[in-house]
């Protein structure tokens, strides 16, 4: 016989077990002293030694293991080395059920043909909860990493987009609600993804234990029931399918609600900017046409003014040279031409 190894080196794995003795809280006060006397008697060294020798009931009084008569029946040196601890509790099993399963697996190796690796794996699976994790190098590592990156990226994107509420260019597109309301809305969507589910533990007999995200409201349960009504049998595989689809539906609906309510307002300034650019281009084209038309009119007017100046200069030059008779007729002709041109222009 040897001391059971504990979780840490130098610490034994002995567990305290036995009978529990207590006092009822409703006991009359006059009987309290009698109960104390009974406890002293039952826990005395003489009574402990007596029942150790008769019933082989292990005692917690370590000095008893120096008794030669007791040491003839039990290995006292081993009993002195035991470091007893309280019986461990578990939310998965009642202790007696766990011990029974543990013993059965050990006996499968000792008296059966079960390999030690399989037995150790079964013992570990009694309390081990299998999860999809990107920190473990297994088949689900890549899937867990993809889901983690998507959730974190989308959450940061939703939170980061709140900064646009304080950009002046976007203010008119979010005037539908106050800034506080938009912040509460987006944060609520993020919380909704998490709080809509409760974690439920599934204990599998002779298998891998796991946890599922269970819908905690009636609407989601009714929706899933209508979509997957043909999945009437309650098996582990079908439960996994249903809950995975529930997660996908929830993520999709939350994402769609965010895009239609908040995300499209981020795009509006870019859309409006494109329309404004087109209007500016049209205005620029129109202004070019108007300027060209004005330039053409100015050129026509400048030509008429030059013609008039030339006419006046010619007329003065003709008078100075003394050709009055011939020039008079030319003057009349020029004045007529000039009048006709002005009439056509104005």
Short mmCIF file of C-alpha atoms in Angstrom, two decimals:
data_model
loop_
_atom_site.label_atom_id
_atom_site.label_comp_id
_atom_site.label_asym_id
_atom_site.label_seq_id
_atom_site.Cartn_x
_atom_site.Cartn_y
_atom_site.Cartn_z
CA UNK A 1 0.00 0.00 0.00
CA UNK A 2 1.30 3.44 -0.95
CA UNK A 3 0.13 7.03 -0.85
CA UNK A 4 -1.92 8.14 -3.85
CA UNK A 5 -0.06 10.75 -5.91
CA UNK A 6 -1.64 14.18 -5.87
CA UNK A 7 -1.94 16.86 -8.54
CA UNK A 8 1.23 18.54 -7.25
CA UNK A 9 4.45 16.80 -6.37
CA UNK A 10 4.76 16.07 -2.65
CA UNK A 11 1.02 16.30 -2.04
CA UNK A 12 -0.98 13.09 -1.66
CA UNK A 13 -4.37 12.44 -3.18
CA UNK A 14 -6.13 11.20 -0.05
CA UNK A 15 -9.77 12.23 0.26
CA UNK A 16 -11.71 12.69 3.46
CA UNK A 17 -14.83 10.52 3.55
CA UNK A 18 -17.03 9.17 6.29
CA UNK A 19 -20.07 9.96 8.37
CA UNK A 20 -21.37 13.46 8.90
CA UNK A 21 -22.55 14.51 12.33
CA UNK A 22 -24.35 17.78 12.90
CA UNK A 23 -26.80 19.60 15.15
CA UNK A 24 -30.22 20.63 13.97
CA UNK A 25 -30.67 24.38 13.98
CA UNK A 26 -34.13 24.06 15.55
CA UNK A 27 -32.97 22.06 18.57
CA UNK A 28 -34.14 23.46 21.92
CA UNK A 29 -31.49 25.36 23.84
CA UNK A 30 -31.74 23.05 26.85
CA UNK A 31 -30.54 20.15 24.67
CA UNK A 32 -27.52 21.94 23.19
CA UNK A 33 -25.28 20.99 26.11
CA UNK A 34 -26.29 17.34 25.75
CA UNK A 35 -25.39 17.41 22.04
CA UNK A 36 -21.99 18.91 22.81
CA UNK A 37 -21.36 16.11 25.32
CA UNK A 38 -22.31 13.51 22.68
CA UNK A 39 -19.92 15.08 20.17
CA UNK A 40 -17.09 15.01 22.67
CA UNK A 41 -17.75 11.34 23.33
CA UNK A 42 -17.91 10.32 19.63
CA UNK A 43 -14.78 12.27 18.74
CA UNK A 44 -12.74 11.09 21.72
CA UNK A 45 -9.55 9.12 21.14
CA UNK A 46 -10.86 6.08 23.04
CA UNK A 47 -14.00 5.74 20.91
CA UNK A 48 -12.05 6.40 17.69
CA UNK A 49 -9.57 3.65 18.62
CA UNK A 50 -12.39 1.24 19.51
CA UNK A 51 -14.21 1.61 16.19
CA UNK A 52 -10.92 1.56 14.28
CA UNK A 53 -10.18 -1.91 15.68
CA UNK A 54 -13.74 -3.23 15.37
CA UNK A 55 -15.06 -1.69 12.13
CA UNK A 56 -11.74 -0.62 10.54
CA UNK A 57 -13.02 2.98 10.40
CA UNK A 58 -10.16 5.30 9.57
CA UNK A 59 -9.66 8.07 12.13
CA UNK A 60 -8.37 11.55 11.63
CA UNK A 61 -6.48 11.48 14.94
CA UNK A 62 -2.90 10.94 13.75
CA UNK A 63 -1.59 9.95 17.21
CA UNK A 64 -3.56 6.69 16.93
CA UNK A 65 -1.09 5.50 14.29
CA UNK A 66 1.58 5.28 16.97
CA UNK A 67 -0.43 2.54 18.68
CA UNK A 68 1.20 -0.88 18.16
CA UNK A 69 -2.15 -2.73 18.14
CA UNK A 70 -3.51 -0.51 15.40
CA UNK A 71 -0.29 -0.75 13.39
CA UNK A 72 -0.72 -4.53 13.30
CA UNK A 73 -3.80 -4.02 11.10
CA UNK A 74 -2.82 -0.99 8.96
CA UNK A 75 0.48 0.42 7.58
CA UNK A 76 0.85 3.30 10.04
CA UNK A 77 3.78 4.93 8.24
CA UNK A 78 1.68 5.26 5.10
CA UNK A 79 -1.29 6.60 7.05
CA UNK A 80 0.91 9.30 8.58
CA UNK A 81 2.04 10.48 5.13
CA UNK A 82 -1.49 10.91 3.81
CA UNK A 83 -2.52 14.55 3.44
CA UNK A 84 -6.32 14.32 3.44
CA UNK A 85 -8.32 16.87 1.46
CA UNK A 86 -12.03 17.54 1.19
CA UNK A 87 -14.01 15.47 -1.25
CA UNK A 88 -13.99 17.33 -4.57
CA UNK A 89 -17.31 18.53 -5.92
CA UNK A 90 -18.27 18.77 -9.56
CA UNK A 91 -21.09 20.41 -11.46
CA UNK A 92 -20.94 17.56 -13.97
CA UNK A 93 -21.29 14.48 -11.76
CA UNK A 94 -22.24 13.38 -8.31
CA UNK A 95 -19.01 12.24 -6.67
CA UNK A 96 -20.10 8.64 -6.26
CA UNK A 97 -21.08 8.44 -9.95
CA UNK A 98 -17.73 9.87 -10.98
CA UNK A 99 -15.82 7.38 -8.79
CA UNK A 100 -17.84 4.51 -10.24
CA UNK A 101 -17.07 5.52 -13.83
CA UNK A 102 -13.43 6.13 -12.95
CA UNK A 103 -13.08 2.67 -11.41
CA UNK A 104 -14.77 0.99 -14.37
CA UNK A 105 -12.33 2.57 -16.81
CA UNK A 106 -9.34 1.57 -14.68
CA UNK A 107 -10.64 -2.01 -14.45
CA UNK A 108 -10.99 -2.11 -18.24
CA UNK A 109 -7.23 -1.65 -18.43
CA UNK A 110 -6.31 -3.85 -15.46
CA UNK A 111 -8.59 -6.80 -16.19
CA UNK A 112 -9.64 -6.22 -19.79
CA UNK A 113 -7.98 -5.65 -23.14
CA UNK A 114 -8.37 -1.87 -23.24
CA UNK A 115 -5.22 0.08 -24.13
CA UNK A 116 -3.91 2.49 -21.54
CA UNK A 117 -4.15 5.42 -23.99
CA UNK A 118 -7.86 4.80 -24.55
CA UNK A 119 -8.51 4.46 -20.82
CA UNK A 120 -6.72 7.71 -20.00
CA UNK A 121 -8.65 9.49 -22.76
CA UNK A 122 -11.97 8.20 -21.38
CA UNK A 123 -11.04 9.32 -17.86
CA UNK A 124 -10.11 12.76 -19.15
CA UNK A 125 -13.37 13.00 -21.13
CA UNK A 126 -15.37 12.55 -17.92
CA UNK A 127 -14.79 16.19 -17.00
CA UNK A 128 -13.20 17.65 -20.12
CA UNK A 129 -15.35 20.02 -22.20
CA UNK A 130 -14.38 19.95 -25.86
CA UNK A 131 -14.42 23.38 -27.50
CA UNK A 132 -13.47 24.88 -30.83
CA UNK A 133 -10.32 26.88 -30.09
CA UNK A 134 -7.69 28.55 -32.28
CA UNK A 135 -5.06 28.02 -29.56
CA UNK A 136 -5.21 24.24 -29.87
CA UNK A 137 -3.59 22.52 -32.81
CA UNK A 138 -6.42 20.28 -33.98
CA UNK A 139 -8.80 19.88 -36.91
CA UNK A 140 -10.99 22.77 -35.76
CA UNK A 141 -8.14 25.25 -35.38
CA UNK A 142 -8.61 27.00 -38.74
CA UNK A 143 -12.41 27.20 -38.36
CA UNK A 144 -12.08 28.73 -34.89
CA UNK A 145 -9.52 31.24 -36.15
CA UNK A 146 -11.77 32.32 -39.05
CA UNK A 147 -14.78 32.79 -36.75
CA UNK A 148 -12.69 34.73 -34.23
CA UNK A 149 -11.23 37.07 -36.87
CA UNK A 150 -14.67 37.69 -38.40
CA UNK A 151 -16.37 38.47 -35.08
CA UNK A 152 -13.56 40.73 -33.83
CA UNK A 153 -13.19 42.56 -37.16
CA UNK A 154 -16.92 43.14 -37.55
CA UNK A 155 -17.27 44.28 -33.93
CA UNK A 156 -14.41 46.77 -34.28
CA UNK A 157 -15.89 47.95 -37.58
CA UNK A 158 -19.24 48.62 -35.95
CA UNK A 159 -17.69 50.42 -32.99
CA UNK A 160 -15.25 52.36 -35.20
CA UNK A 161 -18.02 53.58 -37.48
CA UNK A 162 -19.49 55.48 -34.53
CA UNK A 163 -16.69 58.02 -34.93
CA UNK A 164 -18.39 59.24 -38.13
CA UNK A 165 -21.19 60.66 -35.99
CA UNK A 166 -18.82 63.44 -34.98
CA UNK A 167 -17.66 64.27 -38.52
CA UNK A 168 -19.41 67.41 -39.74
CA UNK A 169 -19.85 66.10 -43.30
CA UNK A 170 -21.93 63.16 -42.02
CA UNK A 171 -24.07 64.95 -39.44
CA UNK A 172 -27.05 65.59 -41.71
CA UNK A 173 -27.23 61.92 -42.70
CA UNK A 174 -27.57 60.82 -39.07
CA UNK A 175 -30.08 63.48 -38.03
CA UNK A 176 -32.78 60.78 -37.91
CA UNK A 177 -31.78 60.10 -34.30
CA UNK A 178 -29.54 61.74 -31.73
CA UNK A 179 -25.91 60.70 -31.39
CA UNK A 180 -26.62 58.98 -28.08
CA UNK A 181 -29.35 56.92 -29.71
CA UNK A 182 -27.06 55.79 -32.54
CA UNK A 183 -24.37 54.78 -30.06
CA UNK A 184 -26.87 52.81 -27.98
CA UNK A 185 -28.22 51.15 -31.14
CA UNK A 186 -24.84 49.94 -32.41
CA UNK A 187 -23.66 48.81 -28.97
CA UNK A 188 -26.98 47.04 -28.49
CA UNK A 189 -26.49 45.11 -31.72
CA UNK A 190 -23.10 43.91 -30.53
CA UNK A 191 -24.51 42.87 -27.16
CA UNK A 192 -27.45 41.20 -28.89
CA UNK A 193 -25.11 38.82 -30.69
CA UNK A 194 -23.78 37.66 -27.33
CA UNK A 195 -26.74 37.86 -24.95
CA UNK A 196 -29.32 36.19 -27.15
CA UNK A 197 -27.76 32.82 -26.28
CA UNK A 198 -27.26 30.87 -23.07
CA UNK A 199 -24.46 28.34 -22.76
CA UNK A 200 -25.82 24.85 -22.17
CA UNK A 201 -23.66 21.86 -21.27
CA UNK A 202 -24.21 18.57 -23.08
CA UNK A 203 -22.83 15.52 -21.28
CA UNK A 204 -22.32 12.60 -23.64
CA UNK A 205 -22.20 9.09 -22.25
CA UNK A 206 -19.02 7.36 -23.44
CA UNK A 207 -18.24 10.34 -25.68
CA UNK A 208 -17.03 13.92 -25.92
CA UNK A 209 -18.72 16.51 -23.72
CA UNK A 210 -19.39 19.90 -25.30
CA UNK A 211 -21.28 23.16 -24.81
CA UNK A 212 -23.85 24.74 -27.10
CA UNK A 213 -25.28 28.23 -27.51
CA UNK A 214 -28.97 27.90 -26.70
CA UNK A 215 -31.51 30.55 -27.67
CA UNK A 216 -32.93 32.24 -24.60
CA UNK A 217 -36.07 33.71 -26.19
CA UNK A 218 -39.22 32.22 -27.64
CA UNK A 219 -39.02 34.05 -30.98
CA UNK A 220 -35.78 32.37 -32.02
CA UNK A 221 -37.03 28.97 -30.93
CA UNK A 222 -40.27 29.37 -32.93
CA UNK A 223 -38.33 30.54 -35.99
CA UNK A 224 -36.03 27.56 -35.87
CA UNK A 225 -38.96 25.23 -35.30
CA UNK A 226 -40.71 26.50 -38.44
CA UNK A 227 -37.56 26.28 -40.56
CA UNK A 228 -36.43 22.88 -39.35
CA UNK A 229 -39.73 21.30 -38.42
CA UNK A 230 -38.79 18.12 -40.25
CA UNK A 231 -35.93 17.56 -37.81
CA UNK A 232 -38.22 16.00 -35.24
CA UNK A 233 -35.82 13.53 -33.68
CA UNK A 234 -33.72 14.85 -30.85
CA UNK A 235 -30.25 13.55 -31.54
CA UNK A 236 -26.92 15.10 -30.76
CA UNK A 237 -26.06 15.67 -34.42
CA UNK A 238 -29.35 17.42 -35.14
CA UNK A 239 -29.00 19.58 -32.04
CA UNK A 240 -25.61 20.71 -33.27
CA UNK A 241 -27.04 21.51 -36.71
CA UNK A 242 -29.91 23.53 -35.27
CA UNK A 243 -27.80 25.59 -32.93
CA UNK A 244 -25.15 26.29 -35.57
CA UNK A 245 -27.87 27.50 -37.96
CA UNK A 246 -29.29 29.63 -35.14
CA UNK A 247 -25.95 31.34 -34.72
CA UNK A 248 -25.68 31.98 -38.46
CA UNK A 249 -29.22 33.40 -38.62
CA UNK A 250 -28.55 35.69 -35.69
CA UNK A 251 -25.25 36.98 -37.13
CA UNK A 252 -26.85 37.51 -40.56
CA UNK A 253 -29.89 39.36 -39.20
CA UNK A 254 -27.77 41.58 -36.96
CA UNK A 255 -25.37 42.37 -39.80
CA UNK A 256 -28.25 43.16 -42.17
CA UNK A 257 -29.93 45.41 -39.62
CA UNK A 258 -26.67 47.29 -39.03
CA UNK A 259 -26.10 47.82 -42.77
CA UNK A 260 -29.66 48.98 -43.53
CA UNK A 261 -29.99 51.21 -40.48
CA UNK A 262 -26.53 52.65 -39.93
CA UNK A 263 -24.11 51.50 -42.62
CA UNK A 264 -25.88 52.99 -45.65
CA UNK A 265 -25.72 56.45 -44.07
CA UNK A 266 -21.95 56.23 -44.24
CA UNK A 267 -22.20 55.71 -48.02
CA UNK A 268 -24.61 58.61 -48.64
CA UNK A 269 -21.97 61.39 -48.62
CA UNK A 270 -19.97 59.58 -51.31
CA UNK A 271 -23.12 59.09 -53.41
CA UNK A 272 -24.11 62.75 -53.03
CA UNK A 273 -20.58 63.81 -53.83
CA UNK A 274 -20.78 61.95 -57.14
CA UNK A 275 -24.04 63.71 -58.06
CA UNK A 276 -22.54 67.10 -57.15
CA UNK A 277 -19.52 66.38 -59.32
CA UNK A 278 -21.83 65.74 -62.29
CA UNK A 279 -23.70 69.01 -61.64
CA UNK A 280 -20.43 70.92 -61.40
CA UNK A 281 -19.27 69.40 -64.70
CA UNK A 282 -22.52 70.45 -66.40
CA UNK A 283 -22.23 73.97 -65.01
CA UNK A 284 -18.63 74.16 -66.16
CA UNK A 285 -19.58 73.04 -69.67
CA UNK A 286 -22.43 75.58 -69.77
CA UNK A 287 -20.15 78.38 -68.59
CA UNK A 288 -17.63 77.53 -71.31
CA UNK A 289 -20.37 77.73 -73.95
CA UNK A 290 -21.54 81.10 -72.61
CA UNK A 291 -18.01 82.48 -72.52
CA UNK A 292 -17.38 81.37 -76.09
CA UNK A 293 -20.64 83.02 -77.19
CA UNK A 294 -19.69 86.26 -75.44
CA UNK A 295 -16.23 86.17 -76.98
CA UNK A 296 -17.80 85.72 -80.43
CA UNK A 297 -20.16 88.67 -79.84
CA UNK A 298 -17.28 90.80 -78.60
CA UNK A 299 -15.29 89.93 -81.70
CA UNK A 300 -18.21 91.01 -83.89
CA UNK A 301 -18.61 94.26 -81.97
CA UNK A 302 -14.88 95.00 -82.10
CA UNK A 303 -14.93 94.46 -85.85
CA UNK A 304 -17.76 97.01 -86.22
CA UNK A 305 -15.91 99.52 -84.04
CA UNK A 306 -12.75 99.10 -86.08
CA UNK A 307 -14.78 99.58 -89.26
CA UNK A 308 -16.30 102.76 -87.83
CA UNK A 309 -12.90 104.15 -86.81
CA UNK A 310 -11.52 103.35 -90.20
CA UNK A 311 -14.54 105.11 -91.72
CA UNK A 312 -13.96 108.25 -89.66
CA UNK A 313 -10.27 108.28 -90.42
CA UNK A 314 -10.95 107.86 -94.15
CA UNK A 315 -13.49 110.62 -94.04
CA UNK A 316 -11.10 113.06 -92.31
CA UNK A 317 -8.30 112.19 -94.68
CA UNK A 318 -10.53 112.80 -97.70
CA UNK A 319 -11.62 116.22 -96.44
CA UNK A 320 -8.06 117.27 -95.74
CA UNK A 321 -6.88 116.40 -99.25
CA UNK A 322 -9.60 118.54 -100.89
CA UNK A 323 -11.55 115.85 -102.70
CA UNK A 324 -14.87 117.06 -101.35
CA UNK A 325 -17.07 116.32 -104.28
CA UNK A 326 -16.03 112.72 -104.78
CA UNK A 327 -15.83 111.93 -101.13
CA UNK A 328 -19.32 113.14 -100.32
CA UNK A 329 -20.86 110.36 -102.30
CA UNK A 330 -18.53 107.87 -100.65
CA UNK A 331 -19.48 109.22 -97.26
CA UNK A 332 -23.14 108.68 -98.01
CA UNK A 333 -22.41 105.15 -99.13
CA UNK A 334 -20.30 104.41 -96.07
CA UNK A 335 -22.94 105.83 -93.77
CA UNK A 336 -25.53 103.64 -95.37
CA UNK A 337 -23.34 100.56 -94.98
CA UNK A 338 -22.58 101.50 -91.40
CA UNK A 339 -26.27 102.01 -90.61
CA UNK A 340 -27.18 98.67 -92.18
CA UNK A 341 -24.49 96.85 -90.15
CA UNK A 342 -25.63 98.47 -86.90
CA UNK A 343 -29.24 97.56 -87.62
CA UNK A 344 -28.25 93.92 -88.23
CA UNK A 345 -26.24 93.76 -85.02
CA UNK A 346 -28.62 95.53 -82.66
#
